[in-house]
């Protein structure tokens, strides 16, 4: 069993190139299914979720290979419509392949996807939207069987701006006959990245980044070369880590406007933050200040739920009390037990977490509970006195390209054994 051993208390300083976005690379890899020719995706992070997506592509008959951070996918030989349950279970994003396979083949068989346990994560909105586009959905021995005699455009309004449902509608819509209008669409930057990729393949999509997306269906997409956007959540993680441990960092290859909802909150802790082009400089003060206004997670451009845990890790030692309100997922405070074990003072009441700043944290043995919760433990460990041992690293490895190497390059005393 692998562990991270962290000896905290060292200030961090240095420059770090931000990895490519996991949440962008995954739906874009699914979108490769729709192309008739080879696609080359640069800046794909090398992490287990991306490897899972490559395995799904390969099992569909789409040859997929890595060269450094470039993924090449040749979908010309796609002949399968079914994703085995074992692959579906490896991550939430496996469900993105549903829209893409139906778009290309008119049918698919999948099962309920896996991913972090953040409370119930249904796919009712995905299925309701696909039904409106002419897809019949049935259950066969626990498998979800989708068929479309004629996939057609539709007017769809999502009850909540779900990222995954928005992506599935877009993937299906580019192949459907006629126009699809999606209202109350998610506005996350990764949606725009997916649409930019599809446009580079010849798709006609307008309005992404706003709440109303209009897709003109088109039968065949060609190949392209594309660069995946930077990972704003990994960026939030390394900035929070530096704020927690103290020190200064220059984050390069970052997406500054897309990180603004996070940066504007982080700035309230008293850290000096300067941005220029695609770089972010952060210097922490002697002690962080609490954030006075309630930190409410919301769909983009609100404060991202994926950055809640890592910012909380930084605020454990802040001067004063900070309050979080988690509005996206029902069960996204599973990291707080580990942080409390390290000496933090966090009380959770339903969707609210109250973080009373303490003077210091101490090392402990903790288990990563989920991807971002695990990253929060790494940040807390780097700021704690003494040794922390973190296990269940498979959660962290789903979303970070060698988190220990990144932290060590900034001067953190962290190693994997
Ligand atoms: C994506 C991100 C995840 C991020 C989340 C919210 C990827 C791979 N994952 O997840 O990192 O935390 O957006 O920004 O991009 N819901 C339903 N029914 C549905 C779909 C969603 O009730 O059919 C609910 C979910 O349970 C959740 C909320 O809607 O409470 C938001 O989910 P959604 O935006 O779909 O998140 P994901 O696409 O799963």
Tab-separated table of C-alpha atoms and ligand atoms in Angstrom:
chain	number	residue	atom	x	y	z
A	1	UNK	CA	0.000	0.000	0.000
A	2	UNK	CA	1.413	3.372	-0.973
A	3	UNK	CA	1.595	6.202	1.530
A	4	UNK	CA	2.600	9.822	1.504
A	5	UNK	CA	4.916	10.784	4.345
A	6	UNK	CA	4.880	14.504	4.989
A	7	UNK	CA	7.050	16.384	7.462
A	8	UNK	CA	5.304	19.703	7.779
A	9	UNK	CA	6.414	23.113	8.840
A	10	UNK	CA	8.567	24.093	5.873
A	11	UNK	CA	7.674	27.215	3.952
A	12	UNK	CA	7.105	26.626	0.255
A	13	UNK	CA	8.622	28.678	-2.509
A	14	UNK	CA	9.200	28.268	-6.192
A	15	UNK	CA	7.642	28.098	-9.610
A	16	UNK	CA	5.203	25.444	-10.757
A	17	UNK	CA	3.774	24.729	-14.185
A	18	UNK	CA	0.102	23.921	-13.827
A	19	UNK	CA	-1.114	20.577	-15.196
A	20	UNK	CA	-3.781	20.298	-17.878
A	21	UNK	CA	-7.390	20.047	-16.731
A	22	UNK	CA	-8.724	16.619	-15.809
A	23	UNK	CA	-12.338	17.752	-16.032
A	24	UNK	CA	-11.682	19.073	-19.528
A	25	UNK	CA	-9.542	16.231	-20.838
A	26	UNK	CA	-12.113	13.557	-19.895
A	27	UNK	CA	-15.146	14.870	-21.832
A	28	UNK	CA	-12.854	15.836	-24.729
A	29	UNK	CA	-11.539	12.269	-24.856
A	30	UNK	CA	-15.161	11.091	-24.924
A	31	UNK	CA	-15.844	13.586	-27.733
A	32	UNK	CA	-13.126	11.932	-29.845
A	33	UNK	CA	-15.650	9.107	-30.345
A	34	UNK	CA	-17.636	11.475	-32.582
A	35	UNK	CA	-14.805	12.192	-34.984
A	36	UNK	CA	-14.140	10.154	-38.096
A	37	UNK	CA	-10.405	10.892	-37.995
A	38	UNK	CA	-7.494	10.931	-35.564
A	39	UNK	CA	-7.464	13.589	-32.848
A	40	UNK	CA	-4.383	14.720	-31.019
A	41	UNK	CA	-4.880	16.224	-27.560
A	42	UNK	CA	-1.984	18.125	-26.000
A	43	UNK	CA	-1.663	19.010	-22.307
A	44	UNK	CA	-3.568	15.965	-21.042
A	45	UNK	CA	-2.624	15.326	-17.416
A	46	UNK	CA	-1.127	11.898	-16.739
A	47	UNK	CA	-3.402	10.608	-14.048
A	48	UNK	CA	-5.544	7.572	-13.411
A	49	UNK	CA	-8.877	9.046	-14.587
A	50	UNK	CA	-7.284	9.898	-17.934
A	51	UNK	CA	-5.906	6.348	-18.171
A	52	UNK	CA	-9.416	5.040	-17.425
A	53	UNK	CA	-10.813	7.160	-20.269
A	54	UNK	CA	-8.120	5.751	-22.579
A	55	UNK	CA	-9.134	2.212	-21.579
A	56	UNK	CA	-12.768	2.987	-22.408
A	57	UNK	CA	-11.739	4.356	-25.816
A	58	UNK	CA	-9.650	1.267	-26.527
A	59	UNK	CA	-12.466	-1.088	-25.579
A	60	UNK	CA	-14.792	0.732	-28.008
A	61	UNK	CA	-12.288	0.159	-30.804
A	62	UNK	CA	-10.771	3.655	-30.726
A	63	UNK	CA	-6.989	3.279	-30.621
A	64	UNK	CA	-5.639	5.546	-27.950
A	65	UNK	CA	-1.989	6.161	-27.050
A	66	UNK	CA	0.119	8.521	-24.930
A	67	UNK	CA	3.290	10.361	-25.763
A	68	UNK	CA	4.209	12.557	-22.826
A	69	UNK	CA	1.159	14.707	-22.235
A	70	UNK	CA	-0.272	14.166	-25.699
A	71	UNK	CA	-3.079	11.684	-26.190
A	72	UNK	CA	-3.746	10.454	-29.698
A	73	UNK	CA	-7.107	8.870	-30.373
A	74	UNK	CA	-7.965	7.209	-33.682
A	75	UNK	CA	-11.719	6.563	-33.677
A	76	UNK	CA	-11.896	5.231	-37.259
A	77	UNK	CA	-12.244	1.635	-36.041
A	78	UNK	CA	-14.945	2.118	-33.419
A	79	UNK	CA	-17.198	-0.917	-33.515
A	80	UNK	CA	-18.498	-1.452	-29.968
A	81	UNK	CA	-21.316	0.281	-28.130
A	82	UNK	CA	-20.923	-1.227	-24.683
A	83	UNK	CA	-18.753	-0.134	-21.752
A	84	UNK	CA	-18.049	-2.921	-19.223
A	85	UNK	CA	-19.211	-2.230	-15.703
A	86	UNK	CA	-15.659	-2.494	-14.335
A	87	UNK	CA	-14.612	0.498	-16.488
A	88	UNK	CA	-17.788	2.462	-15.743
A	89	UNK	CA	-17.124	2.126	-12.022
A	90	UNK	CA	-13.662	3.692	-12.166
A	91	UNK	CA	-14.838	7.288	-12.466
A	92	UNK	CA	-17.837	9.574	-12.747
A	93	UNK	CA	-16.808	10.818	-16.178
A	94	UNK	CA	-17.371	7.415	-17.733
A	95	UNK	CA	-20.967	8.631	-18.135
A	96	UNK	CA	-19.760	11.233	-20.692
A	97	UNK	CA	-19.184	8.392	-23.103
A	98	UNK	CA	-22.928	7.708	-23.122
A	99	UNK	CA	-23.818	10.827	-25.146
A	100	UNK	CA	-20.845	10.346	-27.429
A	101	UNK	CA	-21.493	6.665	-28.225
A	102	UNK	CA	-25.206	7.291	-28.866
A	103	UNK	CA	-24.211	10.236	-31.066
A	104	UNK	CA	-21.987	8.065	-33.200
A	105	UNK	CA	-23.608	4.639	-33.084
A	106	UNK	CA	-27.252	5.358	-32.203
A	107	UNK	CA	-27.116	3.044	-29.197
A	108	UNK	CA	-25.074	2.239	-26.121
A	109	UNK	CA	-25.036	0.095	-23.012
A	110	UNK	CA	-23.485	1.503	-19.850
A	111	UNK	CA	-24.006	1.275	-16.111
A	112	UNK	CA	-24.172	3.761	-13.276
A	113	UNK	CA	-20.794	5.523	-13.084
A	114	UNK	CA	-18.376	5.488	-10.134
A	115	UNK	CA	-16.329	8.423	-8.860
A	116	UNK	CA	-15.938	10.173	-5.529
A	117	UNK	CA	-18.602	9.465	-2.918
A	118	UNK	CA	-19.945	12.935	-2.318
A	119	UNK	CA	-23.502	11.861	-1.538
A	120	UNK	CA	-26.034	10.708	-4.126
A	121	UNK	CA	-24.925	11.454	-7.675
A	122	UNK	CA	-27.875	10.496	-9.865
A	123	UNK	CA	-27.923	10.726	-13.676
A	124	UNK	CA	-31.648	11.474	-14.001
A	125	UNK	CA	-31.030	14.801	-15.775
A	126	UNK	CA	-28.722	13.149	-18.304
A	127	UNK	CA	-31.331	10.506	-19.119
A	128	UNK	CA	-34.298	12.903	-19.226
A	129	UNK	CA	-32.419	15.140	-21.687
A	130	UNK	CA	-31.422	12.245	-23.923
A	131	UNK	CA	-35.019	10.973	-23.964
A	132	UNK	CA	-36.105	14.368	-25.303
A	133	UNK	CA	-33.661	13.839	-28.157
A	134	UNK	CA	-35.301	10.564	-29.169
A	135	UNK	CA	-33.302	8.130	-27.053
A	136	UNK	CA	-35.184	5.275	-25.396
A	137	UNK	CA	-33.670	4.203	-22.124
A	138	UNK	CA	-34.280	0.831	-20.485
A	139	UNK	CA	-32.821	-1.246	-17.708
A	140	UNK	CA	-31.478	-4.683	-18.475
A	141	UNK	CA	-30.113	-6.528	-15.474
A	142	UNK	CA	-28.755	-3.356	-13.890
A	143	UNK	CA	-27.301	-2.108	-17.195
A	144	UNK	CA	-28.588	1.060	-18.844
A	145	UNK	CA	-29.508	0.354	-22.460
A	146	UNK	CA	-29.994	3.383	-24.729
A	147	UNK	CA	-31.278	3.293	-28.306
A	148	UNK	CA	-32.213	6.019	-30.768
A	149	UNK	CA	-33.963	5.202	-34.035
A	150	UNK	CA	-33.589	8.824	-35.039
A	151	UNK	CA	-31.599	11.172	-32.862
A	152	UNK	CA	-33.105	14.643	-33.186
A	153	UNK	CA	-32.556	18.091	-31.738
A	154	UNK	CA	-34.783	19.286	-28.918
A	155	UNK	CA	-35.473	22.178	-26.576
A	156	UNK	CA	-34.152	21.133	-23.182
A	157	UNK	CA	-34.195	22.982	-19.868
A	158	UNK	CA	-32.107	21.484	-17.105
A	159	UNK	CA	-33.615	21.725	-13.592
A	160	UNK	CA	-30.073	22.477	-12.324
A	161	UNK	CA	-27.007	23.474	-14.371
A	162	UNK	CA	-25.353	20.052	-14.147
A	163	UNK	CA	-21.900	19.931	-15.710
A	164	UNK	CA	-22.169	16.299	-16.762
A	165	UNK	CA	-25.708	16.576	-18.160
A	166	UNK	CA	-24.701	19.675	-20.151
A	167	UNK	CA	-21.751	17.792	-21.624
A	168	UNK	CA	-23.870	14.769	-22.549
A	169	UNK	CA	-26.456	16.941	-24.318
A	170	UNK	CA	-23.713	18.708	-26.278
A	171	UNK	CA	-22.107	15.410	-27.312
A	172	UNK	CA	-25.410	13.979	-28.462
A	173	UNK	CA	-26.597	17.250	-29.975
A	174	UNK	CA	-23.694	17.645	-32.415
A	175	UNK	CA	-24.756	14.394	-34.105
A	176	UNK	CA	-28.522	14.868	-33.848
A	177	UNK	CA	-30.670	16.003	-36.759
A	178	UNK	CA	-31.626	19.647	-36.418
A	179	UNK	CA	-31.095	22.145	-33.650
A	180	UNK	CA	-30.744	21.523	-29.927
A	181	UNK	CA	-31.352	24.405	-27.552
A	182	UNK	CA	-30.136	23.811	-24.005
A	183	UNK	CA	-31.387	26.211	-21.332
A	184	UNK	CA	-29.962	26.498	-17.826
A	185	UNK	CA	-26.768	24.925	-19.119
A	186	UNK	CA	-23.726	24.720	-16.854
A	187	UNK	CA	-21.273	27.576	-17.495
A	188	UNK	CA	-18.087	25.919	-16.250
A	189	UNK	CA	-14.950	26.750	-18.268
A	190	UNK	CA	-14.497	23.054	-19.042
A	191	UNK	CA	-17.789	23.166	-20.995
A	192	UNK	CA	-16.306	25.937	-23.153
A	193	UNK	CA	-13.171	23.850	-23.649
A	194	UNK	CA	-15.235	20.866	-24.799
A	195	UNK	CA	-17.169	23.098	-27.221
A	196	UNK	CA	-13.954	24.659	-28.553
A	197	UNK	CA	-12.609	21.184	-29.247
A	198	UNK	CA	-15.822	20.153	-31.017
A	199	UNK	CA	-15.786	23.346	-33.085
A	200	UNK	CA	-12.182	22.563	-34.079
A	201	UNK	CA	-13.593	19.248	-35.394
A	202	UNK	CA	-16.259	21.093	-37.390
A	203	UNK	CA	-19.233	21.170	-34.997
A	204	UNK	CA	-21.536	24.184	-34.819
A	205	UNK	CA	-22.136	25.256	-31.236
A	206	UNK	CA	-22.967	28.707	-29.897
A	207	UNK	CA	-23.525	30.191	-26.485
A	208	UNK	CA	-21.227	28.020	-24.343
A	209	UNK	CA	-20.064	29.926	-21.283
A	210	UNK	CA	-23.622	31.251	-20.989
A	211	UNK	CA	-26.800	29.548	-19.826
A	212	UNK	CA	-28.254	28.966	-23.311
A	213	UNK	CA	-26.303	26.747	-25.672
A	214	UNK	CA	-27.453	26.210	-29.252
A	215	UNK	CA	-26.124	23.229	-31.193
A	216	UNK	CA	-26.727	22.700	-34.896
A	217	UNK	CA	-26.460	18.980	-35.499
A	218	UNK	CA	-24.095	17.699	-38.137
A	219	UNK	CA	-23.396	14.154	-39.129
A	220	UNK	CA	-19.628	13.932	-39.442
A	221	UNK	CA	-16.759	15.546	-37.558
A	222	UNK	CA	-13.138	15.551	-38.708
A	223	UNK	CA	-9.968	15.159	-36.656
A	224	UNK	CA	-7.969	17.995	-35.132
A	225	UNK	CA	-5.084	18.936	-32.876
A	226	UNK	CA	-6.153	20.568	-29.639
A	227	UNK	CA	-4.586	21.813	-26.412
A	228	UNK	CA	-6.545	21.081	-23.229
A	229	UNK	CA	-7.020	24.055	-20.872
A	230	UNK	CA	-5.117	24.332	-17.551
A	231	UNK	CA	-6.587	22.740	-14.423
A	232	UNK	CA	-8.154	25.511	-12.341
A	233	UNK	CA	-8.779	23.130	-9.425
A	234	UNK	CA	-5.192	21.858	-9.329
A	235	UNK	CA	-4.250	25.559	-9.477
A	236	UNK	CA	-6.485	26.288	-6.485
A	237	UNK	CA	-4.874	23.345	-4.698
A	238	UNK	CA	-1.264	24.525	-5.116
A	239	UNK	CA	-2.166	28.103	-4.172
A	240	UNK	CA	-4.033	26.865	-1.059
A	241	UNK	CA	-1.111	24.620	-0.183
A	242	UNK	CA	1.290	27.563	-0.295
A	243	UNK	CA	-1.126	29.742	1.666
A	244	UNK	CA	-1.420	26.970	4.273
A	245	UNK	CA	2.298	26.259	4.653
A	246	UNK	CA	3.365	29.877	4.159
A	247	UNK	CA	5.696	31.049	1.413
A	248	UNK	CA	5.468	32.189	-2.165
A	249	UNK	CA	4.683	30.565	-5.474
A	250	UNK	CA	4.532	31.473	-9.129
A	251	UNK	CA	2.008	29.311	-10.922
A	252	UNK	CA	2.640	29.314	-14.670
A	253	UNK	CA	0.451	28.102	-17.550
A	254	UNK	CA	-2.586	28.993	-15.449
A	255	UNK	CA	-6.071	30.111	-16.543
A	256	UNK	CA	-6.403	33.404	-14.680
A	257	UNK	CA	-9.954	34.571	-15.595
A	258	UNK	CA	-11.370	31.084	-14.976
A	259	UNK	CA	-9.782	31.034	-11.504
A	260	UNK	CA	-11.148	34.441	-10.505
A	261	UNK	CA	-14.057	33.108	-8.359
A	262	UNK	CA	-11.491	31.220	-6.263
A	263	UNK	CA	-8.809	33.932	-6.257
A	264	UNK	CA	-11.202	36.615	-5.044
A	265	UNK	CA	-11.944	34.532	-1.920
A	266	UNK	CA	-8.335	33.472	-1.338
A	267	UNK	CA	-7.282	37.115	-1.473
A	268	UNK	CA	-9.449	37.816	1.594
A	269	UNK	CA	-7.068	35.696	3.685
A	270	UNK	CA	-4.485	38.451	3.360
A	271	UNK	CA	-2.302	36.680	0.792
A	272	UNK	CA	-0.833	38.994	-1.836
A	273	UNK	CA	-1.906	37.770	-5.242
A	274	UNK	CA	-0.759	39.238	-8.546
A	275	UNK	CA	-1.677	37.927	-11.978
A	276	UNK	CA	-0.058	38.575	-15.320
A	277	UNK	CA	-1.049	36.846	-18.554
A	278	UNK	CA	-1.129	33.170	-17.625
A	279	UNK	CA	0.867	33.417	-14.391
A	280	UNK	CA	-0.308	33.805	-10.801
A	281	UNK	CA	2.018	34.961	-8.032
A	282	UNK	CA	1.024	34.396	-4.411
A	283	UNK	CA	2.824	35.415	-1.226
A	284	UNK	CA	1.307	34.481	2.127
A	285	UNK	CA	1.244	36.881	5.059
A	286	UNK	CA	2.647	35.898	8.500
A	287	UNK	CA	-0.703	34.359	9.476
A	288	UNK	CA	-3.743	33.949	7.235
A	289	UNK	CA	-6.894	35.869	8.120
A	290	UNK	CA	-10.233	34.094	8.249
A	291	UNK	CA	-12.667	34.792	5.405
A	292	UNK	CA	-15.397	37.003	6.888
A	293	UNK	CA	-18.146	36.358	4.371
A	294	UNK	CA	-19.675	32.885	4.132
A	295	UNK	CA	-17.954	30.801	1.431
A	296	UNK	CA	-20.830	29.387	-0.590
A	297	UNK	CA	-20.098	26.797	-3.244
A	298	UNK	CA	-22.141	27.481	-6.369
A	299	UNK	CA	-22.131	26.580	-10.051
A	300	UNK	CA	-19.569	28.615	-12.051
A	301	UNK	CA	-18.954	31.557	-11.811
A	302	UNK	CA	-19.601	30.952	-8.107
A	303	UNK	CA	-17.015	29.536	-5.735
A	304	UNK	CA	-16.147	26.019	-7.001
A	305	UNK	CA	-17.169	23.052	-4.855
A	306	UNK	CA	-13.982	21.295	-5.947
A	307	UNK	CA	-11.896	24.002	-4.210
A	308	UNK	CA	-13.836	23.889	-0.937
A	309	UNK	CA	-11.702	21.236	0.798
A	310	UNK	CA	-8.304	22.681	-0.145
A	311	UNK	CA	-9.236	26.198	0.926
A	312	UNK	CA	-10.606	24.789	4.176
A	313	UNK	CA	-7.224	23.154	4.827
A	314	UNK	CA	-5.572	26.573	4.521
A	315	UNK	CA	-8.143	28.254	6.789
A	316	UNK	CA	-7.649	25.745	9.639
A	317	UNK	CA	-4.803	27.909	10.996
A	318	UNK	CA	-6.254	31.296	10.046
A	319	UNK	CA	-6.897	34.017	12.576
A	320	UNK	CA	-10.653	33.900	13.268
A	321	UNK	CA	-13.604	31.799	12.145
A	322	UNK	CA	-14.530	31.014	8.537
A	323	UNK	CA	-17.828	29.479	7.472
A	324	UNK	CA	-18.406	27.271	4.432
A	325	UNK	CA	-21.745	26.401	2.861
A	326	UNK	CA	-21.672	23.432	0.469
A	327	UNK	CA	-24.515	23.772	-2.003
A	328	UNK	CA	-23.576	21.326	-4.758
A	329	UNK	CA	-23.021	17.971	-3.076
A	330	UNK	CA	-24.729	16.540	0.027
A	331	UNK	CA	-21.728	14.807	1.485
A	332	UNK	CA	-18.639	16.819	0.751
A	333	UNK	CA	-17.149	17.318	4.214
A	334	UNK	CA	-15.673	13.862	4.657
A	335	UNK	CA	-12.157	15.356	4.914
A	336	UNK	CA	-13.031	17.304	8.068
A	337	UNK	CA	-12.503	14.313	10.407
A	338	UNK	CA	-8.930	13.979	9.175
A	339	UNK	CA	-8.307	17.724	9.520
A	340	UNK	CA	-9.713	17.631	13.073
A	341	UNK	CA	-7.447	14.671	13.842
A	342	UNK	CA	-4.566	16.958	12.885
A	343	UNK	CA	-5.735	19.523	15.440
A	344	UNK	CA	-8.164	21.617	13.413
A	345	UNK	CA	-11.425	22.840	14.947
A	346	UNK	CA	-14.130	22.226	12.346
A	347	UNK	CA	-17.785	21.641	13.133
A	348	UNK	CA	-20.124	20.377	10.447
A	349	UNK	CA	-23.855	20.954	10.624
A	350	UNK	CA	-25.630	19.812	7.474
A	351	UNK	CA	-24.392	21.878	4.573
A	352	UNK	CA	-22.444	24.281	6.823
A	353	UNK	CA	-18.921	23.830	8.166
A	354	UNK	CA	-17.577	26.229	10.786
A	355	UNK	CA	-13.788	26.457	10.841
A	356	UNK	CA	-12.349	28.096	13.955
A	357	UNK	CA	-8.747	28.966	13.278
A	358	UNK	CA	-6.213	27.279	15.576
A	359	UNK	CA	-2.588	28.280	16.218
A	360	UNK	CA	-1.062	25.076	14.881
A	361	UNK	CA	-1.815	21.662	13.377
A	362	UNK	CA	0.095	18.496	14.205
A	363	UNK	CA	0.933	15.401	12.169
A	364	UNK	CA	-1.368	12.357	12.233
A	365	UNK	CA	-2.195	9.188	10.330
A	366	UNK	CA	-5.067	9.933	7.961
A	367	UNK	CA	-6.847	8.337	5.025
A	368	UNK	CA	-7.758	10.227	1.873
A	369	UNK	CA	-11.562	10.140	1.685
A	370	UNK	CA	-12.004	11.415	-1.856
A	371	UNK	CA	-9.991	13.282	-4.487
A	372	UNK	CA	-10.158	16.894	-3.272
A	373	UNK	CA	-10.454	15.859	0.380
A	374	UNK	CA	-7.181	13.953	-0.039
A	375	UNK	CA	-5.504	16.999	-1.572
A	376	UNK	CA	-6.712	19.039	1.415
A	377	UNK	CA	-4.947	16.584	3.730
A	378	UNK	CA	-1.695	17.064	1.802
A	379	UNK	CA	-2.026	20.853	2.163
A	380	UNK	CA	-2.798	20.573	5.888
A	381	UNK	CA	0.091	18.121	6.404
A	382	UNK	CA	2.578	20.524	4.816
A	383	UNK	CA	1.483	23.207	7.276
A	384	UNK	CA	1.413	20.917	10.347
A	385	UNK	CA	4.131	20.305	12.896
A	386	UNK	CA	5.589	16.805	12.724
A	387	UNK	CA	4.917	13.823	10.513
A	388	UNK	CA	1.676	13.017	8.710
A	389	UNK	CA	1.068	9.712	6.946
A	390	UNK	CA	-1.638	9.753	4.273
A	391	UNK	CA	-3.039	6.513	2.835
A	392	UNK	CA	-5.722	5.651	0.236
A	393	UNK	CA	-3.742	7.602	-2.341
A	394	UNK	CA	-5.741	6.187	-5.258
A	395	UNK	CA	-8.261	8.977	-4.591
A	396	UNK	CA	-5.607	11.686	-4.947
A	397	UNK	CA	-3.988	10.038	-7.972
A	398	UNK	CA	-7.277	10.283	-9.868
A	399	UNK	CA	-6.821	14.013	-10.246
A	400	UNK	CA	-3.252	15.153	-9.618
A	401	UNK	CA	-0.208	14.559	-11.737
A	402	UNK	CA	2.328	13.523	-9.078
A	403	UNK	CA	1.181	15.785	-6.265
A	404	UNK	CA	4.215	14.856	-4.132
A	405	UNK	CA	6.680	15.867	-6.838
A	406	UNK	CA	4.919	19.193	-7.281
A	407	UNK	CA	4.938	19.890	-3.517
A	408	UNK	CA	8.555	18.705	-3.160
A	409	UNK	CA	9.641	20.970	-6.023
A	410	UNK	CA	8.334	23.860	-3.900
A	411	UNK	CA	10.483	22.722	-0.961
A	412	UNK	CA	7.922	20.579	0.879
A	413	UNK	CA	9.267	17.554	2.752
A	414	UNK	CA	7.009	14.936	1.205
A	415	UNK	CA	7.676	11.515	-0.237
A	416	UNK	CA	5.752	8.490	-1.433
A	417	UNK	CA	6.685	5.106	-0.061
B	1	LIG	C1	-18.579	17.833	-12.363
B	1	LIG	C2	-17.109	17.702	-12.046
B	1	LIG	C3	-16.890	17.707	-10.551
B	1	LIG	C4	-17.524	18.933	-9.936
B	1	LIG	C5	-18.978	19.067	-10.366
B	1	LIG	C6	-19.620	20.378	-9.911
B	1	LIG	C7	-16.199	16.416	-13.860
B	1	LIG	C8	-15.591	15.130	-14.272
B	1	LIG	N1	-16.616	16.474	-12.601
B	1	LIG	O1	-19.216	16.687	-11.802
B	1	LIG	O2	-15.484	17.707	-10.307
B	1	LIG	O3	-17.462	18.814	-8.546
B	1	LIG	O4	-19.076	19.021	-11.788
B	1	LIG	O5	-18.890	21.468	-10.374
B	1	LIG	O6	-16.254	17.356	-14.597
B	1	LIG	N2	-27.270	15.926	-10.315
B	1	LIG	C9	-28.502	15.318	-10.280
B	1	LIG	N3	-28.913	14.632	-11.401
B	1	LIG	C10	-28.146	14.530	-12.530
B	1	LIG	C11	-26.879	15.176	-12.529
B	1	LIG	C12	-26.480	15.857	-11.415
B	1	LIG	O7	-29.222	15.373	-9.306
B	1	LIG	O8	-28.578	13.900	-13.513
B	1	LIG	C13	-26.816	16.673	-9.113
B	1	LIG	C14	-25.574	16.047	-8.501
B	1	LIG	O9	-25.911	14.979	-7.643
B	1	LIG	C15	-24.969	17.204	-7.774
B	1	LIG	C16	-25.285	18.390	-8.691
B	1	LIG	O10	-26.382	17.971	-9.503
B	1	LIG	O11	-25.588	17.404	-6.542
B	1	LIG	C17	-24.130	18.830	-9.563
B	1	LIG	O12	-23.665	17.758	-10.338
B	1	LIG	P1	-22.947	17.954	-11.740
B	1	LIG	O13	-22.803	19.394	-12.073
B	1	LIG	O14	-23.636	17.066	-12.728
B	1	LIG	O15	-21.513	17.368	-11.425
B	1	LIG	P2	-20.693	16.305	-12.221
B	1	LIG	O16	-20.850	16.499	-13.694
B	1	LIG	O17	-20.956	14.961	-11.649
